[in-house]
Amino acid sequence: MKAWKISVIGLGYVGLPTAVVFASKGFSVVGVDVDAGKVRAVNSGRCYLREPGLDVLLRDAVSKGFLRATTEATRAVRESDAVVIAVPTPVRDGVADLSYLREALLAIREGLHKGLLVVIESTIPPGTTVGFAKPLLEESGPRVEEDFYLAHVPERIAPGRAIEELLNMPRVVGGVGPRSTEKALELYSRVNAKPLPTDATTAEFVKLIENTYRDLNIAYANLLALMAERLGIDVYEAIRLANTHHRVNIHMPGAGVGGPCLTKDPYMLASVLPDFWGTELVRLARRINEYMPRHTVEIIEKALGDIGVSIKDARIAILGVTYKGGVDDTRESPAKYVVRELLEKGASVIVYDPYTTESFGAERAGSLEEAVREADTIVIITDHPEFKNIDLDKASKLVKHRVIIDGRRVVEPHQAVKHGFKYYGVGYGRAFKL
Ligand code: SAJ
């Protein structure tokens, strides 16, 4: 197979690693974005995402001439054999906003030519490729499966493991017809170890049910956490024991579920059949997960009450504001709600996160020591690996009150207690004994 020319539209968390990985495999890649700043960065070999290994691969691909970027989508498409769409599809009021996808498709339609493969990687509701993208592209005459090819290959990138997952996580490849599937398989088998053929609508459904499965599972864990608190049980201990059963795999409860995927994909799934009562399960799971940051604030208030400090007079150290451990991504982070709510209630809040400068309006500390100094309570929101080795002895000497609220079971309760801390945590019912 000759080296294809590929355009990747949308140079965000999905598109940029995708463009770089294709280029690293010897494809000639043009990245397209409406943001001229991103385009300039790529062309000068600068990586604007913090993603392990991406900066080196990007610099290498640009310097060898395999990757460049532009703001001109139609021109890039005209010169390409395949175009990959990786634009955002945000959910607003429970419904997917396809306006960026539409813009991309319109630009592609202008540059559509014989043999072009169009791939949508953006997450979309089942039926979108066949019912929305296909008619839009065919409007000017060319027929899919005859003149061009169209497939949905859902992205499967978790921030922090993008390169690894692009290369090794099996990819679901769904064409609108057999030729499209074949063509897309030909492309993805060059970069991915296990491309799996299906049809476009199934592929769309698969993407949504993966993330909804995870959201439902976490919601179950969070439900158990709320029950455990009322029952005086340590939920982490209970889940650890339940998971020793070979057929049980309960996820972890915590201070909330963030990120751009789990917070919206379940709504996208439910939106396909809004009147079907069964989809209530998905919405209820979302409600439980969305409640967890608020519940974390409730625990903070309870813990402060136990030491006789009012929230208005409290100095609260928040450890971690990104949506999950080990990444710099703060999109839909539970910390946003927690910090804003505490500030709203009049607390003095200081944030420490070694991965980001974001503080959601709170004071920012340059070190963990600075954050915990004179704090009435330490609150852990994100499970960054750095926090696992927190020096409790040192911290116990810096704080004003020895109180830890652990939103992710980063600290072992008995370790905290050994260092003189009162330990509270999501699902740690022992602090709430009736
Ligand atoms: N979380 C919990 N408990 C857990 C696991 C996670 O509370 O047991 C929280 C995390 O703290 C975080 C949120 O859930 O706030 C989401 O984390 P995540 O680990 O599920 O990761 P994402 O959103 O970065 O990536 C997911 C992945 N989907 C699945 O694992 C099914 C990834 O494979 C997808 O590519 C990605 O969404 C996506 O783009 O859709």
XYZ file of C-alpha atoms and ligand atoms in Angstrom:
474
model
C 0.000 0.000 0.000
C 1.342 3.426 -0.904
C 1.841 5.938 1.905
C -1.516 7.643 2.234
C -1.929 11.336 2.717
C -4.162 11.995 5.692
C -5.874 15.078 7.064
C -6.922 15.192 10.703
C -9.546 17.827 11.470
C -9.506 19.066 15.076
C -6.164 19.129 16.882
C -7.375 18.593 20.451
C -6.869 15.809 22.971
C -7.851 13.211 20.364
C -6.852 14.773 17.042
C -3.326 15.834 17.942
C -2.144 12.419 19.242
C -3.930 10.782 16.293
C -2.174 13.021 13.743
C 1.171 12.438 15.443
C 0.759 8.653 15.567
C -0.202 8.464 11.875
C 2.819 10.635 11.024
C 5.092 8.473 13.188
C 4.055 5.483 11.069
C 5.242 7.216 7.895
C 1.961 8.713 6.652
C 2.037 12.238 5.291
C -0.283 14.063 7.696
C -1.851 17.516 7.659
C -3.468 18.614 10.895
C -6.328 21.071 10.533
C -7.645 23.391 13.212
C -9.567 26.662 13.327
C -7.192 27.831 16.076
C -4.206 29.481 14.356
C -2.247 29.267 17.624
C -2.412 25.460 17.591
C -1.459 25.401 13.906
C 1.582 27.600 14.551
C 2.593 25.452 17.520
C 2.481 22.234 15.492
C 4.399 23.756 12.592
C 7.142 24.870 14.942
C 7.280 21.399 16.518
C 5.796 22.518 19.829
C 3.423 20.223 21.693
C 0.712 22.044 23.692
C -0.705 18.944 25.387
C 0.912 17.261 28.357
C 0.779 13.687 27.183
C 3.578 11.194 27.838
C 5.779 10.723 24.755
C 3.763 13.036 22.511
C 6.201 15.965 22.453
C 9.125 13.843 21.227
C 7.063 12.083 18.526
C 5.587 15.412 17.374
C 8.959 17.161 17.091
C 10.356 14.201 15.202
C 7.399 13.995 12.784
C 7.512 17.731 12.018
C 11.274 17.825 11.527
C 11.134 14.837 9.160
C 8.351 16.488 7.146
C 5.649 13.907 7.943
C 3.442 16.351 9.832
C 2.337 19.914 9.251
C -0.739 21.933 10.160
C -3.069 24.399 8.499
C -6.346 26.241 9.068
C -7.531 25.438 5.528
C -9.592 22.275 5.779
C -10.930 22.033 2.237
C -7.509 22.416 0.665
C -6.064 19.766 2.988
C -8.906 17.380 2.094
C -8.370 17.881 -1.656
C -4.784 16.704 -1.255
C -5.655 13.739 0.999
C -6.559 10.085 0.558
C -8.295 10.004 3.940
C -9.687 12.561 6.339
C -10.184 11.896 10.046
C -12.647 14.083 11.964
C -11.849 14.591 15.643
C -13.881 17.668 16.535
C -15.784 18.092 19.825
C -19.411 16.959 20.062
C -20.488 18.526 23.377
C -23.752 17.575 25.021
C -26.042 20.518 25.757
C -29.240 19.988 27.733
C -28.812 16.253 27.295
C -28.517 16.422 23.498
C -25.403 16.176 21.301
C -24.372 19.408 19.603
C -23.245 18.380 16.113
C -22.427 21.881 14.876
C -18.620 21.388 14.821
C -19.100 18.065 13.059
C -21.344 19.751 10.528
C -18.729 22.467 9.872
C -16.079 19.806 9.304
C -18.344 17.819 6.958
C -19.191 20.932 4.945
C -15.486 21.696 4.495
C -14.901 18.068 3.460
C -17.774 18.190 0.969
C -16.016 21.090 -0.786
C -12.873 19.018 -1.145
C -14.532 15.627 -1.743
C -12.926 13.643 -4.567
C -12.916 10.121 -6.010
C -11.726 7.469 -3.562
C -11.598 9.695 -0.457
C -12.106 7.918 2.863
C -13.936 10.016 5.460
C -13.638 8.805 9.053
C -15.550 10.244 11.998
C -13.749 9.620 15.286
C -15.792 12.116 17.336
C -18.320 10.546 19.705
C -21.804 10.708 18.155
C -25.294 9.287 18.786
C -26.164 6.010 17.005
C -27.426 6.743 13.508
C -25.426 9.953 12.987
C -22.985 8.619 10.376
C -25.714 7.068 8.229
C -28.476 9.590 8.915
C -26.553 12.872 9.158
C -23.033 12.643 7.690
C -23.879 10.487 4.652
C -26.721 12.633 3.228
C -24.748 15.797 3.927
C -21.720 14.549 1.989
C -23.799 13.095 -0.840
C -25.732 16.320 -1.350
C -23.412 17.579 -4.079
C -23.641 14.374 -6.125
C -20.994 11.771 -5.248
C -22.253 8.440 -3.841
C -20.817 6.732 -0.823
C -19.421 3.213 -1.445
C -18.980 4.139 -5.127
C -17.246 7.512 -5.271
C -16.051 7.846 -1.675
C -16.037 5.922 1.612
C -17.417 6.769 5.035
C -16.808 5.126 8.409
C -17.092 5.694 12.125
C -14.005 4.691 14.103
C -14.698 5.877 17.644
C -11.766 7.329 19.509
C -10.581 5.360 22.487
C -8.054 7.654 24.061
C -7.775 8.162 27.791
C -5.720 11.293 28.516
C -2.371 10.243 29.981
C -2.193 7.026 27.932
C -2.963 8.379 24.459
C -0.045 6.979 22.454
C -0.164 3.591 24.134
C -3.894 3.254 23.576
C -3.816 4.490 19.966
C -1.345 1.779 19.107
C -2.585 -1.113 21.226
C -6.212 -0.678 22.286
C -8.394 -2.575 19.763
C -10.255 -0.161 17.470
C -13.855 -0.605 16.370
C -14.095 0.151 12.641
C -17.616 0.671 11.302
C -18.233 1.560 7.672
C -21.573 2.618 6.210
C -21.111 -0.305 3.811
C -18.639 -3.174 3.270
C -16.322 -1.190 1.015
C -16.084 1.644 3.509
C -15.339 -0.813 6.324
C -12.683 -2.466 4.170
C -11.056 0.849 3.291
C -11.037 2.050 6.913
C -9.607 -1.295 8.056
C -6.828 -0.894 5.516
C -5.911 2.448 7.076
C -6.259 1.587 10.772
C -4.457 -1.732 10.504
C -1.346 0.326 9.699
C -1.370 2.030 13.087
C -3.376 -0.230 15.362
C -2.691 -3.772 16.515
C -6.320 -4.929 16.471
C -8.905 -3.193 14.269
C -12.337 -4.834 14.627
C -14.821 -4.529 11.730
C -18.522 -3.763 12.191
C -21.092 -1.306 10.798
C -21.167 2.433 11.536
C -24.263 2.460 13.753
C -23.001 -0.412 15.890
C -19.651 1.373 16.237
C -21.422 4.521 17.465
C -23.399 2.479 19.989
C -20.292 0.601 21.162
C -18.452 3.815 22.029
C -21.338 5.074 24.138
C -21.964 1.812 25.956
C -18.296 1.544 26.970
C -18.270 4.837 28.808
C -21.798 4.374 30.139
C -20.813 0.988 31.545
C -17.986 2.672 33.405
C -20.239 5.476 34.623
C -22.895 3.007 35.842
C -20.268 0.930 37.595
C -18.799 3.992 39.348
C -22.320 5.159 40.249
C -22.914 1.773 41.889
C -19.658 2.211 43.843
C -20.738 5.711 44.878
C -24.166 4.436 45.931
C -22.422 1.827 48.068
C -20.223 4.578 49.537
C -23.280 6.590 50.563
C -24.864 3.475 52.083
C -21.631 2.496 53.845
C -21.406 5.909 55.487
C -24.859 5.401 56.965
C -24.025 1.863 58.059
C -20.628 2.587 59.621
C -18.784 0.460 57.060
C -15.569 1.253 55.167
C -16.705 0.929 51.537
C -13.179 0.524 50.123
C -12.606 -2.466 52.354
C -16.012 -3.883 51.341
C -15.373 -3.395 47.606
C -11.869 -4.845 47.888
C -13.348 -7.981 49.443
C -16.268 -8.182 46.985
C -13.821 -7.920 44.084
C -12.015 -11.061 45.236
C -15.029 -12.870 43.735
C -13.883 -13.809 40.238
C -16.965 -12.444 38.515
C -17.193 -9.133 40.379
C -15.397 -5.927 39.348
C -16.815 -2.939 41.197
C -15.072 0.346 40.390
C -13.983 2.910 42.938
C -16.177 5.492 44.649
C -14.852 9.004 45.118
C -15.274 12.759 45.181
C -16.887 12.726 41.736
C -16.609 11.639 38.134
C -15.047 14.180 35.795
C -13.486 14.447 32.373
C -15.013 15.077 28.987
C -16.337 11.551 28.342
C -18.115 9.939 31.265
C -19.863 13.204 32.074
C -21.546 13.387 28.667
C -21.555 10.042 26.852
C -24.264 8.466 29.072
C -26.533 11.431 28.293
C -25.829 10.973 24.597
C -26.800 7.313 24.894
C -30.008 8.077 26.799
C -30.929 10.844 24.346
C -31.385 8.336 21.521
C -34.519 6.915 23.168
C -35.710 9.765 25.423
C -39.157 8.289 26.011
C -38.014 4.784 26.877
C -38.305 4.370 30.681
C -35.287 2.047 30.774
C -32.890 4.908 30.020
C -33.758 6.305 33.465
C -31.102 3.922 34.803
C -28.457 5.848 32.905
C -29.747 9.232 34.092
C -29.998 8.084 37.705
C -26.380 6.900 37.602
C -25.364 10.327 36.328
C -27.334 11.942 39.158
C -25.496 9.855 41.761
C -22.101 10.671 40.260
C -22.955 14.353 39.899
C -23.948 14.426 43.574
C -20.521 13.278 44.832
C -18.706 16.659 44.760
C -21.615 18.138 46.752
C -21.400 15.234 49.149
C -17.672 15.911 49.554
C -18.515 19.456 50.653
C -21.009 17.969 53.134
C -18.234 15.802 54.598
C -15.966 18.857 54.853
C -18.653 20.753 56.751
C -19.238 17.800 59.077
C -15.508 17.386 59.773
C -15.066 21.090 60.480
C -18.126 20.994 62.731
C -16.552 18.132 64.697
C -13.550 20.339 65.564
C -15.712 23.384 66.196
C -14.558 25.423 63.211
C -17.139 27.242 61.131
C -16.706 27.048 57.378
C -16.442 30.843 57.140
C -13.370 30.837 59.377
C -11.812 27.696 57.905
C -8.625 27.483 55.904
C -8.982 24.496 53.593
C -6.140 22.917 51.623
C -7.340 21.181 48.466
C -4.961 18.626 46.992
C -5.576 18.021 43.288
C -7.890 19.839 40.891
C -7.532 17.786 37.694
C -10.323 15.352 36.851
C -8.205 12.267 37.464
C -4.765 11.369 38.760
C -1.605 11.846 36.728
C -3.010 14.226 34.086
C -3.121 18.011 33.665
C -6.702 17.973 32.383
C -9.280 19.897 34.446
C -12.281 19.474 32.136
C -15.450 18.777 34.150
C -13.333 18.206 37.229
C -15.226 17.550 40.486
C -12.724 19.947 42.118
C -14.333 22.832 40.280
C -17.592 22.383 42.161
C -15.901 21.707 45.504
C -13.607 24.771 45.342
C -16.321 27.141 44.138
C -18.816 25.908 46.708
C -16.316 26.316 49.565
C -15.416 29.823 48.386
C -19.101 30.626 48.113
C -19.573 29.512 51.710
C -16.835 31.926 52.769
C -13.953 29.520 53.399
C -10.386 30.441 52.625
C -9.263 27.846 50.071
C -5.740 27.086 48.935
C -5.113 24.621 46.138
C -2.073 22.509 45.323
C -1.800 20.512 42.111
C 1.584 19.584 40.654
C 0.013 19.050 37.191
C -1.806 22.312 36.541
C -1.893 26.011 37.395
C -5.711 25.996 37.440
C -7.163 26.787 40.875
C -10.833 27.584 40.095
C -10.532 30.952 41.801
C -8.809 29.749 44.985
C -5.367 30.741 46.195
C -2.632 28.589 44.655
C 0.229 26.974 46.557
C 3.602 26.226 44.988
C 4.164 23.186 47.171
C 2.283 20.718 49.294
C 3.898 22.165 52.418
C 2.714 25.643 51.522
C -0.806 24.354 50.959
C -1.181 22.527 54.258
C 0.533 25.136 56.435
C -1.971 26.417 59.032
C -4.807 24.485 57.320
C -7.845 23.473 59.348
C -8.343 20.526 57.040
C -6.615 18.802 54.112
C -8.973 17.642 51.366
C -7.787 15.211 48.681
C -9.826 15.424 45.488
C -7.500 13.875 42.885
C -5.509 10.653 43.161
C -2.220 12.009 41.807
C 0.587 9.491 42.394
C 2.533 12.206 44.278
C -0.119 12.318 47.003
C 0.293 8.636 47.793
C 3.628 9.431 49.426
C 2.392 12.401 51.391
C 4.645 12.905 54.430
C 2.023 12.738 57.166
C 4.544 13.351 59.892
C 5.666 16.614 58.308
C 2.102 17.588 57.420
C 0.908 16.958 60.974
C 3.408 19.581 62.212
C 2.396 22.190 59.631
C -1.387 22.092 59.874
C -3.503 23.988 62.365
C -5.903 21.094 62.883
C -5.103 17.483 62.111
C -8.038 16.622 59.868
C -7.875 14.800 56.530
C -10.797 14.360 54.157
C -9.846 11.826 51.559
C -11.966 11.848 48.431
C -10.045 9.002 46.740
C -8.611 6.728 49.454
C -5.133 7.997 48.715
C -4.136 7.866 52.375
C -4.634 4.750 54.473
C -6.962 5.666 57.373
C -4.853 3.927 60.001
C -1.733 5.778 58.800
C -3.536 9.079 59.150
C -4.773 8.167 62.618
C -1.277 7.028 63.602
C -0.058 10.537 62.827
C -2.748 12.091 64.965
C -5.181 12.994 62.173
C -8.923 12.616 62.302
C -9.643 10.743 59.054
C -12.779 11.303 56.975
C -13.407 10.070 53.478
C -16.044 9.349 50.871
C -17.495 5.985 51.890
C -15.562 5.869 55.128
C -18.486 5.090 57.364
C -16.291 4.655 60.416
C -16.085 8.434 60.771
C -19.872 8.573 60.782
C -20.704 5.833 63.260
C -24.273 6.132 64.363
N -13.323 7.426 38.418
C -13.911 7.035 39.613
N -13.827 5.724 39.983
C -13.200 4.803 39.223
C -12.598 5.196 38.015
C -12.678 6.515 37.626
O -14.488 7.853 40.350
O -13.162 3.635 39.632
C -13.407 8.823 37.967
C -12.053 9.476 37.710
O -11.519 10.027 38.881
C -12.421 10.535 36.688
C -13.576 9.914 35.898
O -14.043 8.840 36.699
O -12.878 11.709 37.320
C -13.226 9.429 34.511
O -12.048 8.680 34.550
P -11.690 7.451 33.563
O -10.563 6.729 34.165
O -12.902 6.673 33.243
O -11.052 8.068 32.309
P -11.333 8.985 31.042
O -12.613 9.739 31.100
O -10.085 9.746 30.942
O -11.371 7.934 29.822
C -12.518 7.242 29.412
C -12.082 5.849 29.049
N -13.243 4.975 28.934
C -13.283 3.782 29.514
O -12.410 3.349 30.238
C -14.517 2.983 29.249
C -11.277 5.864 27.758
O -11.001 4.549 27.309
C -12.028 6.603 26.654
O -11.247 6.701 25.490
C -12.324 7.994 27.136
O -13.112 7.914 28.338
C -13.077 8.729 26.037
O -12.466 9.597 25.385
O -14.237 8.436 25.814
